[in-house]
Amino acid sequence: MAPMTAAGEEMYALVERLYPLCRSITGDGVRATLDIVGEYIPLQVHEVPTGTQVLDWTVPQEWNIRDAYIADTTGNRVVDFAESSLHVLGYSVPVSATMPLAELREHLHTLPEHPNWVPYRTSYYKPEWGFCLAQETLDAMPDGEYEVRIDSTLADGHLTYAEHVVPGQVPDEVIVSCHVCHPSLANDNVAGIAVATFLARALAEQTPYYTYRFLFAPGTIGAITWLARNKERVERVKHGLVLACAGDPGGLTYKQSRRGDAEIDRVMRHVLAASERPHHVTEFTPYGYDERQFCSPGFNLGVGSLTRTPYAGYPEYHTSADNLDFVSPEAMADTLSVCREAFAVLDRNRRYLNLSPYGEPQLGRRGLYDALGGRSDTKQAQMAMLWVLNLSDGEHSLLDVAERSGLPFDTVAAAAGALHGAGLIKA
């Protein structure tokens, strides 16, 4: 089995394990998720108490749920949380009552346009309770009395998030973020968790230039909490990528940072174009995933977002149809591969200074031409050396060289390595 195929199968197996868990912005579902991820990579888990001020927000009460159902007069559970964590409105307050269907309807959420799908709905910051169910299930419910039970707790506790750090040669950081707050949604965002986990494992097998910090946190409030608790570290974050919707059959989409010209934006555009994969590059908007927190004007970090089909861009989004059949090992392997390709460029994208800038240095007597003998791309490699020498003025990066010359970045980086080894350029 090829390495990427094997990684795809392993990521899918992780998705299968994580998929059934009831996650939310707080609670034991998040902890259980991080426990499983912690079997693959070491995690530093943080617990932030309810009531903690984080920027303009406050850490909410912790929500946990044990059971929930709607039962008819015979005791038959018409809707059962045990069958799917999507069946309960996220953050539902506890309820134990008997009521007629007419009253119960006010607390039911369906998707009439997709009558056999169950929607995903939440009420994080407004005390409420409810159930999500298929429209066809609701249509089959006769008028009458129903027992309604939500065995949940909403109490002071903690918000939980975790970090994994891959040490680099320099303290400057690349942040990779994914959200861990969604319940049984395979693409959004269990696939993102899986890709981030295996990306961390792949980087740990190398000695990267940058330090890579992986953040597994609940959406919005988790990223805000991390930013509030790491203001002194934010200046080290030079690049970043938010991962989501990483396993669906669509092509890749890269959403640029607020800056639009951040280095990660250029790298992702270059890698996607050079790979000839079907893809889209979109402008930044202040809506979406946690790139909007990292790119808020006070921080304005160079953080973009990589998805396959973007949020709300596929009918299955935030429904029970975003299930294990909707994601594939092949799609996750492809997303992982693009991340690895992009970070390989980012890690090697340096500016060099030509130490022999007056005229063209004699490459032959330094053995540089001989070193290219027998290569199938000898002429391309020679041109790369000439381009690197010409543009190594301290202002142009290797990505600038690759884009201006039209040569592959790997060829340009290899040429720079050879010239650096020969003492002709310095970083």
CSV table of C-alpha atoms in Angstrom, one decimal:
chain,number,residue,atom,x,y,z
A,1,MET,CA,0.0,0.0,0.0
A,2,ALA,CA,1.4,3.4,-1.0
A,3,PRO,CA,2.3,5.7,1.9
A,4,MET,CA,-0.5,8.3,1.2
A,5,THR,CA,-3.0,5.5,0.7
A,6,ALA,CA,-2.0,4.0,4.0
A,7,ALA,CA,-2.3,7.4,5.7
A,8,GLY,CA,-5.8,7.8,4.1
A,9,GLU,CA,-6.9,4.5,5.6
A,10,GLU,CA,-5.5,5.4,9.0
A,11,MET,CA,-7.2,8.8,9.0
A,12,TYR,CA,-10.5,7.2,8.0
A,13,ALA,CA,-10.1,4.8,10.9
A,14,LEU,CA,-9.6,7.7,13.3
A,15,VAL,CA,-12.7,9.4,11.8
A,16,GLU,CA,-14.7,6.3,12.5
A,17,ARG,CA,-13.7,6.4,16.1
A,18,LEU,CA,-14.4,10.1,16.6
A,19,TYR,CA,-17.6,10.3,14.6
A,20,PRO,CA,-20.1,8.9,17.2
A,21,LEU,CA,-19.0,11.2,20.1
A,22,CYS,CA,-21.2,14.1,21.2
A,23,ARG,CA,-18.9,17.1,21.0
A,24,SER,CA,-19.9,20.7,21.9
A,25,ILE,CA,-18.0,23.8,22.8
A,26,THR,CA,-17.4,22.4,26.3
A,27,GLY,CA,-17.8,19.1,28.0
A,28,ASP,CA,-16.8,15.5,28.2
A,29,GLY,CA,-17.2,14.9,24.4
A,30,VAL,CA,-14.3,17.3,23.8
A,31,ARG,CA,-12.2,15.6,26.4
A,32,ALA,CA,-13.0,12.1,24.9
A,33,THR,CA,-12.0,13.4,21.5
A,34,LEU,CA,-8.7,14.8,22.8
A,35,ASP,CA,-8.1,11.5,24.6
A,36,ILE,CA,-8.3,9.6,21.3
A,37,VAL,CA,-6.2,12.2,19.4
A,38,GLY,CA,-3.7,11.9,22.3
A,39,GLU,CA,-3.1,8.2,21.4
A,40,TYR,CA,-1.7,9.4,18.0
A,41,ILE,CA,0.3,12.5,19.1
A,42,PRO,CA,1.2,13.9,22.6
A,43,LEU,CA,-1.1,16.7,23.6
A,44,GLN,CA,-1.0,19.4,26.2
A,45,VAL,CA,-4.6,19.8,27.4
A,46,HIS,CA,-5.8,23.1,28.9
A,47,GLU,CA,-8.8,23.6,31.1
A,48,VAL,CA,-10.1,27.2,31.3
A,49,PRO,CA,-12.7,27.8,34.1
A,50,THR,CA,-16.2,29.0,33.5
A,51,GLY,CA,-16.4,32.8,33.9
A,52,THR,CA,-12.9,33.5,32.6
A,53,GLN,CA,-12.8,36.7,30.6
A,54,VAL,CA,-11.3,36.0,27.1
A,55,LEU,CA,-11.1,39.2,25.0
A,56,ASP,CA,-14.7,40.4,24.7
A,57,TRP,CA,-16.1,37.0,25.6
A,58,THR,CA,-16.6,34.9,28.8
A,59,VAL,CA,-16.0,31.2,29.0
A,60,PRO,CA,-19.5,29.7,29.3
A,61,GLN,CA,-20.9,27.0,31.6
A,62,GLU,CA,-19.9,23.5,30.7
A,63,TRP,CA,-22.6,21.3,29.1
A,64,ASN,CA,-22.8,17.5,29.4
A,65,ILE,CA,-25.5,15.1,28.3
A,66,ARG,CA,-26.2,11.5,29.2
A,67,ASP,CA,-29.5,10.7,27.5
A,68,ALA,CA,-32.4,12.3,25.7
A,69,TYR,CA,-35.5,11.0,23.9
A,70,ILE,CA,-39.1,11.6,22.8
A,71,ALA,CA,-41.3,8.6,23.6
A,72,ASP,CA,-44.9,8.0,22.6
A,73,THR,CA,-47.6,6.6,25.0
A,74,THR,CA,-46.4,3.1,24.5
A,75,GLY,CA,-42.9,4.0,25.6
A,76,ASN,CA,-41.4,3.7,22.1
A,77,ARG,CA,-38.6,6.2,21.6
A,78,VAL,CA,-39.5,8.1,18.5
A,79,VAL,CA,-36.4,10.2,18.7
A,80,ASP,CA,-33.4,8.8,20.6
A,81,PHE,CA,-30.1,10.6,21.4
A,82,ALA,CA,-28.5,7.1,21.7
A,83,GLU,CA,-28.9,6.7,18.0
A,84,SER,CA,-27.2,10.0,17.0
A,85,SER,CA,-25.8,12.9,18.9
A,86,LEU,CA,-27.4,15.2,16.3
A,87,HIS,CA,-30.8,14.4,17.7
A,88,VAL,CA,-30.5,17.0,20.6
A,89,LEU,CA,-30.2,20.7,20.2
A,90,GLY,CA,-26.7,21.4,21.3
A,91,TYR,CA,-26.5,22.9,24.8
A,92,SER,CA,-30.1,22.0,25.6
A,93,VAL,CA,-31.1,22.7,29.2
A,94,PRO,CA,-32.5,19.7,31.0
A,95,VAL,CA,-36.2,18.9,30.6
A,96,SER,CA,-38.5,16.2,31.9
A,97,ALA,CA,-42.1,16.6,30.9
A,98,THR,CA,-45.1,15.2,29.1
A,99,MET,CA,-46.8,17.4,26.5
A,100,PRO,CA,-49.0,17.3,23.4
A,101,LEU,CA,-47.4,17.3,20.0
A,102,ALA,CA,-48.7,20.8,19.3
A,103,GLU,CA,-46.6,22.1,22.1
A,104,LEU,CA,-43.6,19.9,21.4
A,105,ARG,CA,-43.5,21.1,17.8
A,106,GLU,CA,-42.1,24.5,19.0
A,107,HIS,CA,-39.0,22.6,20.1
A,108,LEU,CA,-38.5,20.4,17.0
A,109,HIS,CA,-36.1,21.1,14.1
A,110,THR,CA,-36.3,19.4,10.7
A,111,LEU,CA,-35.2,19.9,7.1
A,112,PRO,CA,-38.4,19.7,5.0
A,113,GLU,CA,-36.3,19.9,1.8
A,114,HIS,CA,-34.4,16.8,2.8
A,115,PRO,CA,-37.1,14.8,4.7
A,116,ASN,CA,-34.8,11.9,5.8
A,117,TRP,CA,-31.9,14.0,7.0
A,118,VAL,CA,-31.5,15.2,10.6
A,119,PRO,CA,-30.2,18.8,11.0
A,120,TYR,CA,-27.5,20.0,13.3
A,121,ARG,CA,-28.6,22.9,15.5
A,122,THR,CA,-27.2,24.6,18.7
A,123,SER,CA,-28.2,27.2,21.3
A,124,TYR,CA,-24.9,27.9,23.0
A,125,TYR,CA,-25.6,31.3,24.6
A,126,LYS,CA,-29.4,31.3,25.0
A,127,PRO,CA,-31.0,28.8,27.5
A,128,GLU,CA,-33.2,26.6,25.3
A,129,TRP,CA,-34.0,22.9,24.6
A,130,GLY,CA,-35.0,21.0,21.6
A,131,PHE,CA,-34.7,18.0,19.3
A,132,CYS,CA,-33.5,17.6,15.8
A,133,LEU,CA,-35.2,14.9,13.7
A,134,ALA,CA,-36.0,13.8,10.1
A,135,GLN,CA,-39.1,15.5,8.7
A,136,GLU,CA,-40.4,12.0,7.7
A,137,THR,CA,-40.2,11.0,11.4
A,138,LEU,CA,-42.2,14.1,12.4
A,139,ASP,CA,-44.8,13.5,9.7
A,140,ALA,CA,-45.3,10.0,11.1
A,141,MET,CA,-45.9,11.2,14.7
A,142,PRO,CA,-49.7,11.3,15.4
A,143,ASP,CA,-51.2,13.9,17.6
A,144,GLY,CA,-51.2,13.0,21.3
A,145,GLU,CA,-49.1,13.1,24.4
A,146,TYR,CA,-45.3,12.5,24.3
A,147,GLU,CA,-42.8,12.0,27.1
A,148,VAL,CA,-39.9,14.4,26.6
A,149,ARG,CA,-36.6,13.8,28.5
A,150,ILE,CA,-33.2,15.6,28.2
A,151,ASP,CA,-30.8,14.4,30.9
A,152,SER,CA,-28.2,17.1,30.6
A,153,THR,CA,-26.3,19.5,32.9
A,154,LEU,CA,-25.3,23.1,32.4
A,155,ALA,CA,-23.0,24.1,35.3
A,156,ASP,CA,-19.8,25.8,36.1
A,157,GLY,CA,-16.9,23.8,34.7
A,158,HIS,CA,-14.3,24.4,32.1
A,159,LEU,CA,-13.6,25.0,28.4
A,160,THR,CA,-11.1,22.4,27.1
A,161,TYR,CA,-8.6,22.7,24.3
A,162,ALA,CA,-5.3,21.1,23.4
A,163,GLU,CA,-2.0,21.9,21.7
A,164,HIS,CA,0.7,19.8,20.1
A,165,VAL,CA,4.0,21.4,19.2
A,166,VAL,CA,6.5,20.2,16.7
A,167,PRO,CA,9.8,22.0,17.5
A,168,GLY,CA,11.6,23.7,14.7
A,169,GLN,CA,15.0,25.2,14.0
A,170,VAL,CA,13.6,28.6,14.8
A,171,PRO,CA,11.0,29.8,17.4
A,172,ASP,CA,8.9,31.5,14.7
A,173,GLU,CA,5.7,29.6,14.5
A,174,VAL,CA,3.2,28.2,12.0
A,175,ILE,CA,-0.2,27.6,13.7
A,176,VAL,CA,-2.5,24.8,12.4
A,177,SER,CA,-6.0,25.0,13.8
A,178,CYS,CA,-9.0,22.8,13.7
A,179,HIS,CA,-12.3,22.9,15.7
A,180,VAL,CA,-13.4,20.1,18.0
A,181,CYS,CA,-16.9,21.2,18.9
A,182,HIS,CA,-19.1,19.5,16.3
A,183,PRO,CA,-20.9,16.3,17.1
A,184,SER,CA,-21.5,13.5,14.6
A,185,LEU,CA,-20.4,15.4,11.4
A,186,ALA,CA,-17.7,13.4,9.6
A,187,ASN,CA,-16.5,16.1,7.2
A,188,ASP,CA,-17.1,19.1,9.4
A,189,ASN,CA,-15.0,18.7,11.2
A,190,VAL,CA,-13.8,15.2,12.2
A,191,ALA,CA,-11.9,14.8,8.9
A,192,GLY,CA,-10.1,18.1,9.8
A,193,ILE,CA,-9.1,16.7,13.1
A,194,ALA,CA,-7.7,13.6,11.5
A,195,VAL,CA,-5.8,15.5,8.8
A,196,ALA,CA,-4.3,17.8,11.4
A,197,THR,CA,-3.3,14.8,13.6
A,198,PHE,CA,-1.5,13.0,10.7
A,199,LEU,CA,0.1,16.2,9.5
A,200,ALA,CA,1.6,16.7,13.0
A,201,ARG,CA,2.9,13.1,12.9
A,202,ALA,CA,4.5,13.7,9.5
A,203,LEU,CA,6.2,16.9,10.5
A,204,ALA,CA,7.5,15.2,13.7
A,205,GLU,CA,9.4,12.8,11.5
A,206,GLN,CA,11.4,15.7,10.0
A,207,THR,CA,13.4,18.6,11.5
A,208,PRO,CA,11.3,21.5,10.2
A,209,TYR,CA,12.6,25.1,10.0
A,210,TYR,CA,9.6,26.6,11.7
A,211,THR,CA,8.0,25.5,14.9
A,212,TYR,CA,4.6,24.1,14.2
A,213,ARG,CA,1.8,24.6,16.8
A,214,PHE,CA,-1.3,22.5,16.4
A,215,LEU,CA,-4.4,23.8,18.1
A,216,PHE,CA,-7.4,21.5,18.7
A,217,ALA,CA,-10.1,23.8,20.1
A,218,PRO,CA,-13.8,24.5,20.0
A,219,GLY,CA,-14.8,26.9,17.3
A,220,THR,CA,-14.9,30.6,17.9
A,221,ILE,CA,-14.7,30.6,21.7
A,222,GLY,CA,-11.8,28.2,21.7
A,223,ALA,CA,-9.7,30.3,19.3
A,224,ILE,CA,-10.6,33.4,21.2
A,225,THR,CA,-9.6,31.8,24.4
A,226,TRP,CA,-6.2,30.7,22.9
A,227,LEU,CA,-5.6,34.2,21.6
A,228,ALA,CA,-6.5,35.8,24.9
A,229,ARG,CA,-4.2,33.4,26.8
A,230,ASN,CA,-1.3,33.7,24.3
A,231,LYS,CA,-1.0,37.4,23.5
A,232,GLU,CA,2.8,37.3,24.2
A,233,ARG,CA,3.2,34.4,21.8
A,234,VAL,CA,1.1,35.8,18.9
A,235,GLU,CA,4.0,37.9,17.6
A,236,ARG,CA,5.9,34.6,17.0
A,237,VAL,CA,3.0,33.3,14.7
A,238,LYS,CA,4.4,34.1,11.2
A,239,HIS,CA,2.0,31.8,9.2
A,240,GLY,CA,-1.1,29.7,9.8
A,241,LEU,CA,-3.7,27.4,8.4
A,242,VAL,CA,-7.2,26.5,9.6
A,243,LEU,CA,-8.2,23.0,8.5
A,244,ALA,CA,-11.9,22.0,8.0
A,245,CYS,CA,-14.1,20.0,5.7
A,246,ALA,CA,-11.1,18.0,4.7
A,247,GLY,CA,-12.6,14.7,3.5
A,248,ASP,CA,-15.4,15.3,1.1
A,249,PRO,CA,-15.3,14.5,-2.7
A,250,GLY,CA,-15.0,18.1,-3.9
A,251,GLY,CA,-11.9,19.9,-5.1
A,252,LEU,CA,-9.7,22.0,-2.7
A,253,THR,CA,-10.6,25.5,-1.7
A,254,TYR,CA,-8.1,27.9,-0.2
A,255,LYS,CA,-9.5,31.0,1.5
A,256,GLN,CA,-6.8,33.7,1.8
A,257,SER,CA,-5.9,35.6,4.9
A,258,ARG,CA,-7.2,39.1,5.6
A,259,ARG,CA,-3.9,40.4,4.3
A,260,GLY,CA,-4.3,38.6,1.0
A,261,ASP,CA,-0.6,38.8,0.3
A,262,ALA,CA,0.6,36.9,3.4
A,263,GLU,CA,3.3,34.3,2.6
A,264,ILE,CA,1.0,31.4,3.3
A,265,ASP,CA,-1.4,32.9,0.7
A,266,ARG,CA,1.3,32.9,-1.9
A,267,VAL,CA,2.6,29.5,-1.0
A,268,MET,CA,-0.9,27.9,-1.2
A,269,ARG,CA,-1.7,29.6,-4.5
A,270,HIS,CA,1.6,28.4,-5.9
A,271,VAL,CA,1.3,24.8,-4.6
A,272,LEU,CA,-2.3,24.4,-5.8
A,273,ALA,CA,-1.6,25.8,-9.2
A,274,ALA,CA,1.6,23.8,-9.7
A,275,SER,CA,-0.1,20.6,-8.6
A,276,GLU,CA,-2.8,21.0,-11.3
A,277,ARG,CA,-5.4,19.8,-8.9
A,278,PRO,CA,-8.9,21.1,-9.3
A,279,HIS,CA,-9.1,24.0,-6.9
A,280,HIS,CA,-10.4,27.4,-6.0
A,281,VAL,CA,-8.7,30.4,-4.3
A,282,THR,CA,-11.1,32.8,-2.6
A,283,GLU,CA,-10.8,36.2,-1.0
A,284,PHE,CA,-11.0,36.6,2.8
A,285,THR,CA,-14.4,37.2,4.3
A,286,PRO,CA,-15.0,37.7,8.1
A,287,TYR,CA,-17.3,34.7,8.2
A,288,GLY,CA,-16.4,31.0,8.3
A,289,TYR,CA,-14.1,29.2,10.6
A,290,ASP,CA,-11.5,30.4,13.1
A,291,GLU,CA,-9.4,32.2,10.4
A,292,ARG,CA,-11.7,35.1,11.3
A,293,GLN,CA,-10.4,35.2,14.8
A,294,PHE,CA,-6.7,35.0,13.8
A,295,CYS,CA,-7.4,37.6,11.1
A,296,SER,CA,-9.3,40.0,13.3
A,297,PRO,CA,-7.8,43.5,12.8
A,298,GLY,CA,-6.1,43.6,16.2
A,299,PHE,CA,-4.1,40.4,15.4
A,300,ASN,CA,-4.2,40.4,11.6
A,301,LEU,CA,-2.2,37.2,11.4
A,302,GLY,CA,-1.2,35.6,8.1
A,303,VAL,CA,-3.7,32.7,8.6
A,304,GLY,CA,-5.7,31.2,5.7
A,305,SER,CA,-8.2,28.4,5.6
A,306,LEU,CA,-8.0,25.1,3.6
A,307,THR,CA,-11.1,23.1,2.9
A,308,ARG,CA,-12.3,20.9,0.2
A,309,THR,CA,-15.9,22.0,-0.4
A,310,PRO,CA,-16.2,25.1,1.8
A,311,TYR,CA,-18.6,25.5,4.7
A,312,ALA,CA,-22.3,25.6,3.7
A,313,GLY,CA,-21.2,24.8,0.1
A,314,TYR,CA,-22.6,21.3,0.0
A,315,PRO,CA,-26.2,20.1,0.9
A,316,GLU,CA,-25.0,17.7,3.5
A,317,TYR,CA,-23.4,20.5,5.5
A,318,HIS,CA,-24.6,20.4,9.2
A,319,THR,CA,-26.8,17.5,8.6
A,320,SER,CA,-26.8,13.7,9.3
A,321,ALA,CA,-25.9,13.2,5.7
A,322,ASP,CA,-22.4,14.4,6.6
A,323,ASN,CA,-21.6,10.9,7.7
A,324,LEU,CA,-19.0,8.3,7.2
A,325,ASP,CA,-20.1,7.6,3.7
A,326,PHE,CA,-19.6,11.3,2.7
A,327,VAL,CA,-15.8,11.3,3.5
A,328,SER,CA,-13.1,9.1,2.0
A,329,PRO,CA,-9.6,8.0,2.7
A,330,GLU,CA,-8.6,9.3,-0.8
A,331,ALA,CA,-9.9,12.8,-0.2
A,332,MET,CA,-8.3,13.1,3.3
A,333,ALA,CA,-5.0,11.7,1.8
A,334,ASP,CA,-5.1,14.4,-0.9
A,335,THR,CA,-5.8,17.2,1.7
A,336,LEU,CA,-2.9,15.9,3.8
A,337,SER,CA,-0.6,15.8,0.7
A,338,VAL,CA,-1.4,19.4,-0.2
A,339,CYS,CA,-0.6,20.5,3.4
A,340,ARG,CA,2.7,18.7,3.3
A,341,GLU,CA,3.6,20.2,0.0
A,342,ALA,CA,2.7,23.7,1.1
A,343,PHE,CA,4.7,23.4,4.3
A,344,ALA,CA,7.6,22.0,2.4
A,345,VAL,CA,7.7,25.2,0.3
A,346,LEU,CA,7.0,27.4,3.3
A,347,ASP,CA,9.9,25.8,5.3
A,348,ARG,CA,12.4,26.3,2.5
A,349,ASN,CA,11.3,29.7,1.3
A,350,ARG,CA,14.3,31.9,2.2
A,351,ARG,CA,15.9,35.0,0.9
A,352,TYR,CA,19.6,34.7,-0.1
A,353,LEU,CA,22.4,37.1,-0.8
A,354,ASN,CA,24.7,36.4,-3.7
A,355,LEU,CA,28.3,36.6,-2.4
A,356,SER,CA,29.8,36.9,-5.9
A,357,PRO,CA,27.4,39.4,-7.4
A,358,TYR,CA,29.7,41.0,-10.0
A,359,GLY,CA,29.4,39.0,-13.1
A,360,GLU,CA,28.4,35.3,-13.2
A,361,PRO,CA,30.6,33.1,-10.9
A,362,GLN,CA,32.3,30.2,-12.5
A,363,LEU,CA,30.2,27.2,-11.6
A,364,GLY,CA,32.2,24.6,-13.5
A,365,ARG,CA,35.4,24.9,-11.4
A,366,ARG,CA,33.3,24.6,-8.2
A,367,GLY,CA,31.9,21.3,-9.5
A,368,LEU,CA,28.4,22.6,-9.6
A,369,TYR,CA,27.8,21.7,-13.3
A,370,ASP,CA,29.4,18.3,-12.8
A,371,ALA,CA,27.1,17.6,-9.9
A,372,LEU,CA,24.2,17.8,-12.3
A,373,GLY,CA,25.5,15.2,-14.7
A,374,GLY,CA,23.1,12.4,-15.6
A,375,ARG,CA,20.0,14.3,-14.2
A,376,SER,CA,17.0,14.2,-16.5
A,377,ASP,CA,16.4,17.9,-15.8
A,378,THR,CA,20.0,19.0,-16.1
A,379,LYS,CA,19.2,22.0,-18.2
A,380,GLN,CA,16.3,23.0,-15.8
A,381,ALA,CA,18.7,22.6,-12.8
A,382,GLN,CA,21.3,24.8,-14.5
A,383,MET,CA,18.8,27.5,-15.2
A,384,ALA,CA,17.6,27.3,-11.6
A,385,MET,CA,21.2,28.0,-10.5
A,386,LEU,CA,21.4,31.0,-12.7
A,387,TRP,CA,18.1,32.4,-11.6
A,388,VAL,CA,18.9,31.9,-7.9
A,389,LEU,CA,22.2,33.7,-8.4
A,390,ASN,CA,20.6,36.6,-10.3
A,391,LEU,CA,17.8,37.1,-7.8
A,392,SER,CA,19.7,36.5,-4.6
A,393,ASP,CA,19.8,40.2,-3.7
A,394,GLY,CA,18.3,39.8,-0.2
A,395,GLU,CA,14.9,41.0,-1.4
A,396,HIS,CA,13.7,38.0,-3.5
A,397,SER,CA,12.6,34.7,-1.9
A,398,LEU,CA,13.0,31.3,-3.6
A,399,LEU,CA,9.2,31.5,-4.2
A,400,ASP,CA,9.8,34.7,-6.1
A,401,VAL,CA,12.5,32.9,-8.1
A,402,ALA,CA,10.2,30.0,-8.9
A,403,GLU,CA,7.3,32.2,-10.0
A,404,ARG,CA,9.4,34.5,-12.1
A,405,SER,CA,11.4,31.7,-13.8
A,406,GLY,CA,8.5,29.3,-14.2
A,407,LEU,CA,10.7,26.6,-12.7
A,408,PRO,CA,9.5,24.1,-10.1
A,409,PHE,CA,10.0,25.2,-6.5
A,410,ASP,CA,11.8,22.0,-5.6
A,411,THR,CA,14.3,22.5,-8.4
A,412,VAL,CA,14.9,26.1,-7.3
A,413,ALA,CA,15.4,25.1,-3.7
A,414,ALA,CA,17.8,22.3,-4.7
A,415,ALA,CA,19.8,24.8,-6.7
A,416,ALA,CA,19.9,27.2,-3.7
A,417,GLY,CA,21.1,24.3,-1.6
A,418,ALA,CA,24.0,23.6,-4.0
A,419,LEU,CA,25.0,27.2,-4.3
A,420,HIS,CA,24.9,27.7,-0.5
A,421,GLY,CA,27.0,24.6,-0.1
A,422,ALA,CA,29.6,26.0,-2.5
A,423,GLY,CA,29.7,29.3,-0.6
A,424,LEU,CA,28.2,31.4,-3.3
A,425,ILE,CA,25.1,32.5,-1.5
A,426,LYS,CA,24.2,33.0,2.1
A,427,ALA,CA,20.8,33.2,3.9
